[in-house]
Coordinates of C-alpha atoms and ligand atoms in Angstrom, one line a residue:
Chain W
M1 CA 8.1 -13.5 -2.4
D2 CA 9.3 -11.0 0.0
V3 CA 6.5 -8.6 -1.0
L4 CA 4.0 -11.5 -0.6
N5 CA 5.2 -12.3 2.9
R6 CA 5.1 -8.7 4.0
L7 CA 1.6 -8.5 2.5
L8 CA 0.4 -11.6 4.3
E9 CA 1.9 -10.4 7.6
L10 CA 0.2 -7.1 7.1
L11 CA -3.2 -8.6 6.4
A12 CA -2.9 -10.7 9.5
G13 CA -2.9 -7.4 11.2
D14 CA -2.2 -5.7 14.5
P15 CA -5.4 -4.2 15.8
Q16 CA -3.5 -2.1 18.3
A17 CA -1.5 -0.4 15.6
D18 CA -4.7 0.2 13.7
R19 CA -6.2 1.9 16.7
A20 CA -3.2 4.2 17.0
V21 CA -4.0 5.9 13.7
P22 CA -7.4 7.5 13.9
P23 CA -9.9 6.6 11.2
T24 CA -10.4 9.1 8.5
G25 CA -14.0 8.6 7.3
F26 CA -13.8 10.8 4.2
T27 CA -10.6 9.6 2.6
A28 CA -11.7 6.1 3.5
R29 CA -14.9 6.3 1.6
L30 CA -13.3 8.0 -1.3
T31 CA -10.7 5.3 -1.5
V32 CA -13.3 2.5 -1.4
L33 CA -15.4 4.3 -4.0
S34 CA -12.6 4.9 -6.5
A35 CA -11.2 1.4 -6.1
A36 CA -14.7 0.1 -6.8
A37 CA -15.1 2.3 -9.9
M38 CA -11.7 1.3 -11.2
A39 CA -12.4 -2.4 -10.6
F40 CA -15.7 -2.1 -12.5
L41 CA -13.9 -0.6 -15.5
A42 CA -11.2 -3.2 -15.2
V43 CA -13.8 -6.0 -15.6
F44 CA -14.9 -4.5 -18.9
A45 CA -11.4 -3.9 -20.1
L46 CA -10.6 -7.5 -19.2
A47 CA -13.8 -8.8 -21.0
L48 CA -12.9 -6.7 -24.0
S49 CA -9.4 -8.1 -24.3
L50 CA -10.5 -11.7 -23.8
A51 CA -13.4 -11.4 -26.3
T52 CA -11.4 -9.7 -29.0
G53 CA -8.6 -12.2 -28.3
R54 CA -11.0 -15.1 -28.9
L55 CA -12.3 -13.4 -32.1
A56 CA -8.9 -12.8 -33.5
D57 CA -7.8 -16.4 -32.8
R58 CA -11.0 -17.9 -34.3
W59 CA -10.8 -15.7 -37.4
S60 CA -7.2 -16.3 -38.0
A61 CA -7.7 -20.0 -37.6
E62 CA -10.4 -19.9 -40.2
L63 CA -8.2 -17.8 -42.4
A64 CA -5.5 -20.4 -42.4
K65 CA -7.7 -23.2 -43.2
T66 CA -9.2 -23.3 -46.7
S67 CA -9.6 -21.7 -50.1
T68 CA -11.4 -23.0 -53.2
L69 CA -10.3 -23.4 -56.8
R70 CA -13.2 -23.3 -59.3
I71 CA -12.7 -24.8 -62.7
S72 CA -15.1 -23.8 -65.5
A73 CA -14.3 -25.6 -68.7
P74 CA -16.2 -27.4 -71.5
Q75 CA -17.4 -30.8 -70.4
D76 CA -14.8 -32.7 -72.4
Q77 CA -11.8 -30.7 -71.0
M78 CA -13.0 -30.8 -67.4
D79 CA -11.1 -33.9 -66.3
A80 CA -7.9 -32.9 -68.0
Q81 CA -8.0 -29.4 -66.4
T82 CA -8.8 -30.8 -63.0
R83 CA -5.8 -33.1 -63.2
A84 CA -3.6 -30.3 -64.4
A85 CA -4.8 -28.0 -61.6
L86 CA -4.1 -30.8 -59.0
T87 CA -0.6 -31.2 -60.3
V88 CA 0.0 -27.5 -60.1
L89 CA -1.4 -27.4 -56.5
Q90 CA 0.5 -30.4 -55.3
S91 CA 3.8 -28.8 -56.4
T92 CA 2.9 -25.4 -54.8
P93 CA 4.7 -24.8 -51.5
G94 CA 2.2 -24.0 -48.7
V95 CA -0.6 -26.2 -50.0
A96 CA -1.0 -29.1 -47.6
E97 CA -3.8 -30.8 -49.4
A98 CA -5.9 -30.3 -52.6
R99 CA -8.9 -32.4 -53.2
P100 CA -11.6 -32.3 -55.9
L101 CA -15.1 -32.3 -54.4
S102 CA -17.1 -35.4 -55.4
A103 CA -20.4 -35.1 -57.3
D104 CA -22.2 -35.9 -54.0
E105 CA -20.5 -33.1 -52.2
Q106 CA -21.2 -30.6 -55.0
R107 CA -24.8 -31.6 -55.0
A108 CA -25.0 -31.1 -51.3
L109 CA -23.6 -27.6 -51.7
L110 CA -26.1 -26.7 -54.4
A111 CA -29.1 -28.4 -52.8
P112 CA -30.2 -25.3 -50.9
W113 CA -30.7 -23.5 -54.2
F114 CA -31.8 -26.2 -56.7
G115 CA -33.1 -29.0 -54.5
P116 CA -31.5 -32.5 -53.9
D117 CA -32.2 -34.0 -57.3
L118 CA -30.0 -31.9 -59.4
P119 CA -28.2 -34.0 -62.1
V120 CA -24.8 -32.6 -61.4
E121 CA -23.1 -34.8 -63.9
S122 CA -25.1 -33.5 -66.8
L123 CA -24.9 -29.9 -66.1
P124 CA -22.1 -27.5 -67.0
I125 CA -21.4 -26.6 -63.5
P126 CA -17.8 -25.9 -62.4
Q127 CA -15.7 -28.5 -60.6
L128 CA -14.5 -27.3 -57.1
I129 CA -11.2 -28.2 -55.6
E130 CA -10.8 -27.6 -51.9
I131 CA -7.3 -26.4 -50.9
I132 CA -6.1 -26.8 -47.4
E133 CA -3.1 -24.6 -46.5
D134 CA -0.4 -25.5 -44.2
A135 CA 0.7 -23.2 -41.4
D136 CA 2.7 -20.8 -43.6
G137 CA 0.1 -20.5 -46.4
Y138 CA 0.8 -20.2 -50.1
D139 CA 1.6 -17.2 -52.3
A140 CA -1.7 -16.5 -53.9
T141 CA -0.4 -14.2 -56.7
G142 CA 2.2 -16.7 -57.8
L143 CA -0.3 -19.5 -57.8
R144 CA -2.7 -17.5 -59.9
A145 CA 0.0 -16.8 -62.4
R146 CA 0.9 -20.5 -62.8
L147 CA -2.8 -21.5 -63.0
Q148 CA -3.5 -19.0 -65.7
A149 CA -0.7 -20.4 -67.8
E150 CA -1.5 -24.1 -67.3
V151 CA -5.2 -24.3 -66.4
P152 CA -7.1 -21.6 -68.3
G153 CA -10.5 -22.3 -66.7
A154 CA -9.3 -22.1 -63.1
V155 CA -10.4 -19.3 -60.7
L156 CA -8.7 -19.2 -57.3
D157 CA -11.1 -18.0 -54.6
D158 CA -9.3 -17.3 -51.4
H159 CA -12.5 -15.9 -50.0
T160 CA -11.6 -15.7 -46.3
R161 CA -8.8 -13.3 -46.9
W162 CA -11.1 -10.3 -46.7
R163 CA -11.1 -11.0 -42.9
E164 CA -7.4 -10.2 -42.6
P165 CA -8.0 -6.5 -41.7
L166 CA -10.7 -7.7 -39.2
V167 CA -8.2 -10.0 -37.5
E168 CA -5.8 -7.2 -37.3
A169 CA -8.5 -4.9 -35.8
A170 CA -9.4 -7.5 -33.3
S171 CA -5.8 -7.9 -32.3
R172 CA -5.5 -4.2 -32.0
L173 CA -8.6 -4.1 -29.8
R174 CA -7.1 -6.7 -27.5
L175 CA -4.0 -4.6 -27.2
L176 CA -6.2 -1.6 -26.3
G177 CA -7.9 -3.6 -23.7
I178 CA -4.6 -4.6 -22.1
V179 CA -3.4 -0.9 -22.3
S180 CA -6.6 0.1 -20.5
L181 CA -6.0 -2.4 -17.8
A182 CA -2.5 -1.1 -17.3
L183 CA -3.8 2.5 -17.2
I184 CA -6.5 1.5 -14.7
A185 CA -3.7 0.0 -12.5
V186 CA -1.6 3.1 -12.8
T187 CA -4.6 5.4 -12.0
T188 CA -5.4 3.3 -9.0
A189 CA -1.9 3.5 -7.7
A190 CA -1.8 7.3 -8.2
M191 CA -5.2 7.8 -6.5
I192 CA -4.2 5.7 -3.5
T193 CA -0.9 7.4 -3.2
L194 CA -2.8 10.8 -3.1
A195 CA -5.2 9.5 -0.5
A196 CA -2.4 8.0 1.6
H197 CA -0.5 11.4 1.4
A198 CA -3.6 13.2 2.6
A199 CA -4.1 10.8 5.5
L200 CA -0.4 11.1 6.5
A201 CA -0.6 14.9 6.4
A202 CA -3.8 14.9 8.4
N203 CA -2.2 12.7 11.1
A204 CA 1.1 14.6 11.5
Q205 CA 0.4 15.1 15.2
V206 CA -0.4 11.5 15.7
I207 CA 2.7 10.5 14.0
R208 CA 4.7 12.8 16.1
V209 CA 3.4 11.4 19.3
M210 CA 3.9 7.8 18.1
R211 CA 7.5 8.7 17.4
L212 CA 8.0 10.3 20.8
V213 CA 7.1 7.0 22.5
G214 CA 9.5 5.1 20.3
A215 CA 7.5 3.9 17.2
R216 CA 9.7 3.1 14.2
D217 CA 8.7 4.5 10.8
I218 CA 7.9 1.0 9.5
Y219 CA 5.4 0.5 12.3
I220 CA 3.6 3.8 11.6
A221 CA 3.7 3.1 7.9
R222 CA 2.2 -0.3 8.4
A223 CA -0.9 1.1 10.1
F224 CA -1.6 3.2 7.1
V225 CA -0.6 0.6 4.5
R226 CA -2.9 -2.0 6.1
R227 CA -5.8 0.4 6.1
F228 CA -5.5 1.4 2.5
T229 CA -4.8 -2.1 1.3
L230 CA -7.9 -3.4 2.9
R231 CA -10.0 -0.5 1.6
A232 CA -8.7 -1.1 -1.9
L233 CA -9.4 -4.8 -1.6
L234 CA -12.9 -4.1 -0.3
G235 CA -13.7 -1.5 -3.0
A236 CA -12.2 -3.6 -5.8
A237 CA -14.2 -6.6 -4.7
M238 CA -17.4 -4.6 -4.8
G239 CA -16.6 -3.1 -8.2
T240 CA -15.6 -6.5 -9.6
T241 CA -18.8 -8.1 -8.4
L242 CA -20.9 -5.4 -10.0
G243 CA -18.9 -5.4 -13.2
T244 CA -19.1 -9.2 -13.5
L245 CA -22.8 -9.1 -12.8
A246 CA -23.3 -6.5 -15.5
I247 CA -21.5 -8.7 -18.0
L248 CA -23.5 -11.7 -16.9
L249 CA -26.7 -9.8 -17.5
L250 CA -25.8 -8.6 -21.0
P251 CA -28.5 -9.8 -23.4
R252 CA -27.4 -13.1 -24.8
A253 CA -28.5 -12.9 -28.5
D254 CA -27.7 -15.7 -30.9
A255 CA -24.6 -16.0 -33.0
A256 CA -25.7 -13.3 -35.3
G257 CA -24.9 -10.8 -32.6
G258 CA -21.3 -11.7 -33.1
F259 CA -18.8 -9.6 -31.5
L260 CA -21.1 -7.5 -29.3
T261 CA -22.8 -10.3 -27.5
G262 CA -19.5 -12.2 -27.4
L263 CA -18.3 -9.6 -24.9
G264 CA -18.2 -11.8 -21.9
F265 CA -16.2 -14.6 -20.3
Q266 CA -16.2 -18.2 -21.4
G267 CA -15.6 -21.2 -19.3
W268 CA -12.8 -20.9 -16.8
H269 CA -12.2 -17.3 -18.0
W270 CA -15.0 -16.4 -15.5
L271 CA -12.3 -16.8 -12.9
W272 CA -10.2 -14.0 -14.4
P273 CA -12.1 -11.1 -12.6
L274 CA -11.0 -12.6 -9.3
V275 CA -7.5 -11.4 -10.2
I276 CA -8.7 -7.8 -10.1
P277 CA -9.3 -7.3 -6.3
A278 CA -6.0 -9.2 -5.6
L279 CA -4.2 -6.9 -8.0
A280 CA -5.9 -3.8 -6.6
G281 CA -4.8 -4.9 -3.1
L282 CA -1.2 -5.4 -4.3
V283 CA -1.2 -2.0 -6.1
A284 CA -2.5 -0.3 -2.9
F285 CA 0.0 -2.1 -0.8
V286 CA 3.0 -1.0 -2.8
A287 CA 1.7 2.5 -3.5
T288 CA 0.8 3.2 0.2
R289 CA 4.0 1.7 1.4
Q290 CA 6.1 3.9 -0.9
A291 CA 4.1 7.0 -0.1
A292 CA 4.2 6.4 3.7
L293 CA 7.9 5.6 4.0
R294 CA 8.7 8.6 1.8
T295 CA 6.5 11.0 3.7
L296 CA 7.7 9.8 7.0
K297 CA 11.3 10.3 5.9
E298 CA 10.4 13.9 5.0
Q299 CA 8.4 14.7 8.1
S300 CA 10.6 15.4 11.1
Chain M
M1 CA 23.7 7.4 30.2
I2 CA 23.2 10.9 28.8
E3 CA 26.0 13.4 28.3
L4 CA 25.9 16.9 26.9
D5 CA 29.3 18.2 25.9
N6 CA 29.8 21.9 25.3
V7 CA 26.3 22.1 23.8
A8 CA 24.6 25.2 22.4
Y9 CA 21.1 25.6 21.1
N10 CA 19.1 28.3 19.3
Y11 CA 15.8 28.2 17.5
G12 CA 17.2 30.3 14.7
G13 CA 17.6 33.4 16.8
A14 CA 19.9 34.1 19.7
E15 CA 21.6 31.3 21.6
L16 CA 19.3 29.9 24.3
F17 CA 22.3 28.5 26.0
S18 CA 25.9 27.7 25.1
G19 CA 28.9 25.9 26.4
L20 CA 26.6 23.6 28.4
D21 CA 27.9 20.4 30.0
L22 CA 25.7 17.8 31.6
Q23 CA 26.3 14.2 32.7
L24 CA 23.4 12.0 33.8
A25 CA 25.2 9.1 35.3
A26 CA 23.4 5.8 35.7
G27 CA 21.3 5.8 38.8
S28 CA 21.6 9.5 39.4
F29 CA 18.8 11.9 40.4
H30 CA 18.8 15.4 39.1
F31 CA 16.5 18.4 39.3
L32 CA 16.5 21.1 36.7
T33 CA 15.2 24.5 37.6
G34 CA 15.4 28.0 36.2
P35 CA 13.1 30.8 35.1
S36 CA 10.4 30.3 32.6
G37 CA 11.7 30.5 29.1
A38 CA 15.3 29.7 30.2
G39 CA 15.3 26.6 28.0
K40 CA 14.6 23.7 30.4
T41 CA 12.2 22.0 28.0
T42 CA 14.7 22.6 25.2
L43 CA 17.4 21.0 27.2
L44 CA 15.3 17.9 27.8
K45 CA 14.5 17.7 24.1
L46 CA 18.3 17.5 23.4
C47 CA 18.4 14.6 25.9
Y48 CA 15.9 12.4 24.1
G49 CA 16.9 13.4 20.6
E50 CA 13.9 15.4 19.5
L51 CA 16.2 18.3 18.9
V52 CA 19.8 18.2 17.8
A53 CA 22.4 20.6 19.4
T54 CA 23.4 23.6 17.2
S55 CA 26.9 23.0 18.3
G56 CA 28.6 20.6 20.7
Q57 CA 27.8 17.0 21.2
A58 CA 24.9 15.1 22.9
R59 CA 25.7 11.5 23.6
L60 CA 22.7 9.2 24.3
F61 CA 23.8 5.9 25.8
G62 CA 27.3 6.5 24.4
Q63 CA 26.1 7.3 20.8
D64 CA 26.4 10.7 19.2
A65 CA 22.8 11.9 18.8
R66 CA 23.7 13.6 15.5
G67 CA 24.7 10.2 14.0
L68 CA 21.5 8.4 14.9
D69 CA 19.2 7.3 12.1
R70 CA 15.4 7.1 12.5
D71 CA 15.3 3.6 13.8
A72 CA 18.2 4.3 16.2
V73 CA 16.3 7.3 17.6
A74 CA 13.2 5.1 18.1
Q75 CA 15.3 2.5 19.8
T76 CA 16.8 5.2 22.1
R77 CA 13.5 6.6 23.0
R78 CA 12.3 3.2 24.2
R79 CA 15.1 3.4 26.8
I80 CA 14.0 6.9 27.9
G81 CA 10.6 7.6 29.5
V82 CA 9.6 11.2 29.0
V83 CA 6.9 13.2 30.8
H84 CA 6.2 16.0 28.3
Q85 CA 5.2 19.4 29.6
D86 CA 2.2 19.3 27.3
C87 CA 1.6 15.6 27.8
Q88 CA 1.4 14.6 24.1
F89 CA -1.5 12.2 24.1
L90 CA -3.5 10.7 21.3
D91 CA -6.9 12.1 21.8
H92 CA -8.8 9.3 20.0
L93 CA -7.3 6.6 22.3
T94 CA -8.5 5.9 25.8
L95 CA -6.3 6.8 28.8
A96 CA -5.4 3.1 29.2
E97 CA -4.5 2.8 25.6
N98 CA -2.4 6.0 25.7
I99 CA -0.5 4.8 28.8
A100 CA 0.2 1.5 27.1
L101 CA 1.2 3.1 23.8
P102 CA 5.0 2.8 24.3
L103 CA 4.5 -1.0 24.8
T104 CA 2.1 -1.2 21.8
V105 CA 4.5 0.5 19.4
S106 CA 7.3 -1.7 20.4
G107 CA 5.2 -4.8 19.7
R108 CA 4.4 -5.7 23.3
T109 CA 1.2 -5.8 25.3
A110 CA 0.8 -4.5 28.8
S111 CA -0.1 -7.1 31.4
A112 CA -3.5 -6.1 32.8
D113 CA -2.2 -6.4 36.4
D114 CA 0.8 -4.1 35.8
L115 CA -1.4 -1.6 34.1
S116 CA -4.0 -1.5 36.8
D117 CA -1.3 -1.3 39.6
L118 CA 0.2 1.6 37.8
L119 CA -3.1 3.3 37.2
G120 CA -4.0 2.8 40.9
W121 CA -0.7 4.4 42.0
V122 CA -1.3 7.5 40.0
G123 CA -4.9 7.6 41.1
L124 CA -6.5 7.0 37.7
S125 CA -8.2 3.6 38.1
K126 CA -11.6 5.1 37.4
Q127 CA -10.6 7.1 34.3
T128 CA -9.1 4.3 32.2
E129 CA -11.8 4.4 29.6
Q130 CA -11.9 8.2 29.3
F131 CA -10.3 10.1 26.5
P132 CA -7.6 12.7 27.2
P133 CA -9.6 15.8 26.4
Q134 CA -12.1 14.7 29.1
L135 CA -9.5 14.8 31.8
S136 CA -8.3 17.5 34.1
G137 CA -4.8 19.0 33.7
G138 CA -3.6 17.1 36.8
E139 CA -5.1 13.8 35.7
R140 CA -3.3 14.2 32.3
Q141 CA 0.0 14.9 34.1
R142 CA -0.4 11.7 36.2
A143 CA -1.2 9.7 33.1
A144 CA 1.8 11.2 31.4
L145 CA 4.0 10.0 34.2
A146 CA 2.4 6.6 34.0
R147 CA 3.1 6.4 30.3
A148 CA 6.7 7.5 30.9
V149 CA 7.4 4.7 33.3
I150 CA 5.4 1.8 31.8
M151 CA 8.3 0.5 29.7
S152 CA 10.5 0.5 32.9
P153 CA 13.0 2.7 31.0
E154 CA 16.6 3.2 32.1
V155 CA 16.2 7.0 32.1
I156 CA 13.2 9.1 33.1
L157 CA 13.0 12.7 32.0
A158 CA 10.0 14.6 33.6
D159 CA 9.1 18.1 32.5
E160 CA 7.0 19.8 35.2
P161 CA 5.4 16.5 36.2
T162 CA 3.6 18.0 39.2
G163 CA 2.7 21.4 37.9
N164 CA -1.0 20.8 38.1
V165 CA -1.5 18.5 41.0
D166 CA -2.0 19.1 44.7
W167 CA 0.6 18.6 47.3
E168 CA -0.5 15.2 48.3
M169 CA -0.5 13.8 44.8
S170 CA 2.8 15.4 44.0
Q171 CA 4.3 13.5 46.9
R172 CA 2.8 10.3 45.5
L173 CA 4.3 11.0 42.1
L174 CA 7.6 11.9 43.6
S175 CA 7.7 8.7 45.7
L176 CA 7.1 6.7 42.5
L177 CA 10.1 8.4 40.9
V178 CA 12.2 7.9 44.1
E179 CA 11.3 4.2 44.2
L180 CA 12.3 3.9 40.5
N181 CA 15.6 5.7 41.3
K182 CA 16.3 3.2 44.1
M183 CA 15.8 0.5 41.5
G184 CA 18.7 2.0 39.6
K185 CA 16.8 4.3 37.1
T186 CA 18.3 7.6 36.1
I187 CA 16.0 10.5 36.8
L188 CA 15.9 14.1 35.7
I189 CA 13.0 16.4 36.8
A190 CA 12.5 19.9 35.4
T191 CA 10.5 21.9 37.9
H192 CA 9.7 25.3 39.4
D193 CA 8.5 23.6 42.6
I194 CA 11.0 24.3 45.3
S195 CA 9.1 22.3 47.9
L196 CA 9.1 19.2 45.7
I197 CA 12.9 19.5 45.5
R198 CA 13.1 19.8 49.2
A199 CA 10.9 16.8 49.8
A200 CA 13.0 14.8 47.4
K201 CA 16.3 15.7 49.0
A202 CA 15.0 14.3 52.2
Q203 CA 14.6 10.9 50.5
V204 CA 17.5 10.6 47.9
S205 CA 20.7 12.4 47.2
A206 CA 19.6 14.6 44.3
R207 CA 21.6 17.3 42.6
V208 CA 19.9 20.5 41.6
L209 CA 20.9 22.3 38.5
R210 CA 19.8 25.8 37.6
L211 CA 19.5 27.0 34.0
K212 CA 19.8 30.7 34.0
D213 CA 21.4 33.4 31.8
R214 CA 22.4 30.8 29.2
R215 CA 24.4 28.8 31.7
L216 CA 23.8 25.6 33.7
Q217 CA 25.0 25.7 37.2
L218 CA 24.8 23.7 40.3
A219 CA 22.3 25.3 42.7
G220 CA 23.3 26.3 46.2
A221 CA 23.0 24.1 49.2
D222 CA 19.9 26.1 50.3
L223 CA 17.9 24.0 47.9
Ligands
ATP1 N1 9.8 25.6 18.6 C1 10.3 26.8 19.0 N2 10.6 27.7 18.1 C2 11.1 28.9 18.5 N3 11.3 29.2 19.8 C3 11.0 28.4 20.7 C4 10.5 27.1 20.4 N4 10.3 26.4 21.5 C5 10.7 27.2 22.5 N5 11.1 28.4 22.0 C6 11.7 29.5 22.8 O1 12.8 29.0 23.5 C7 12.8 29.5 24.8 C8 12.9 28.4 25.8 O2 11.8 27.6 25.8 P1 11.6 26.4 26.7 O3 10.3 25.8 26.5 O4 12.8 25.5 26.6 O5 11.6 27.1 28.2 P2 11.4 26.5 29.6 O6 12.6 26.8 30.4 O7 11.0 25.1 29.5 O8 10.2 27.4 30.1 P3 9.0 26.9 31.1 O9 9.5 26.9 32.5 O10 8.0 28.0 30.9 O11 8.5 25.6 30.6 C9 11.5 30.3 25.0 O12 11.8 31.7 24.9 C10 10.7 29.9 23.8 O13 9.9 31.0 23.4
MG2 MG1 9.3 24.0 29.8

């Protein structure tokens, strides 16, 4: 909170102190420009980590949900095998619920292919059992072994498992997004430190005169810190606005676009980019303050 | 106020002076003369802590200058008004802003009346919005004196404050310093101007010190 107080005090400003340090047009423009570029990149890194985060969450939620057991058996053994399979499933750890689909449900599933009037009962079509897993999930290999022994006609189809590597990739992408954000923050800090150093060096004579009339280091530092913090804020605000607009204007294809068009913000996540200018200001504040106090200590 | 005790200084080469003692008691008025290059400016810099003695001790308001940290030096300088020989202004600030700078950096603002009175006295009322490079040498010197006194400091060190002004103006500047001395301020003026010293001695009891051949001596009564 100490930092926050100092930051607020600083932004409140002291126009006299600002006047004492001459404006440096070139470093000023460079600082604004680089802060804007970094903020623009940060918006995309943020959107990337949020989108991949959503994707990973959704896919892993689907993963956890269901699998299907298919029983193909001669008509007269069907009921017995179904019951046997249910018994096995109910005693399998990790299975929350197992439920044979009714004839109506099966008809509904087949309707797209064979039309609604299919006489399900009279056809040798397999019986489906929907398995709902609990949070921990079950051991698929173990279950298959038991089913093979007790229900010869059963085939376990845990079809959503192919998504597992995708979920992992999505999580990894989210991590990369976060790492990019951190790198952007570090680069911003480095760049602002360099700019502050340049400004301090260019103003060595001004600093000397201010000291001669009794200015404390912290006073001189504040004039620089305030300037760079405001520039970083301004640049980051511009960059964030442009970046957010760019994301807003991404073509919004239907669900088929999947991941690519999902790159954006949803709901209140649109507020996330607001954090970027604030963070840029904070980074600039800390970086300039350190640079200024250190340089002033060295300069005599 | 300010004491130099057995002080020596060199810029890396030969000693500029050594074994030098100086006491500026509260309310005293001193002149410092001596040939060009004798080290007058250097001596003043020791008195406001811009330089640190090579050996010996400088005490500013009772504190060893060597032991002062940055903030303490800043604090000390607010109690000492200095007219620098080369003025030391910020060229991007107006004259008025330059003169008010000591107040600004200590977080105060100059009252408009005080500022215009002071500017009037040093004859710069019309130049307040001009920038230092646009001023004549004499105008800059007068502004430097105005800046040195604006904080109403306890000690005023003036390095050639009248080098570039005419006789009449130098008398005005002198009378400002004399008035401040009568208010109890401690004054030290480094100057080559013998007539200025004579004029001052008619108004206050001033001691005249001469820096020559690496020694500081009391000048003869003829001055
Ligand atoms: N920063 C410096 N580095 C090296 N030598 C210096 C430095 N400043 C002054 N000197 C030398 O120290 C000597 C004394 O300089 P100083 O300015 O103190 O003289 P002064 O008595 O004020 O002269 P003047 O009457 O001309 O103003 C000079 O010979 C000068 O060359
Ligand atoms: Mg000199």
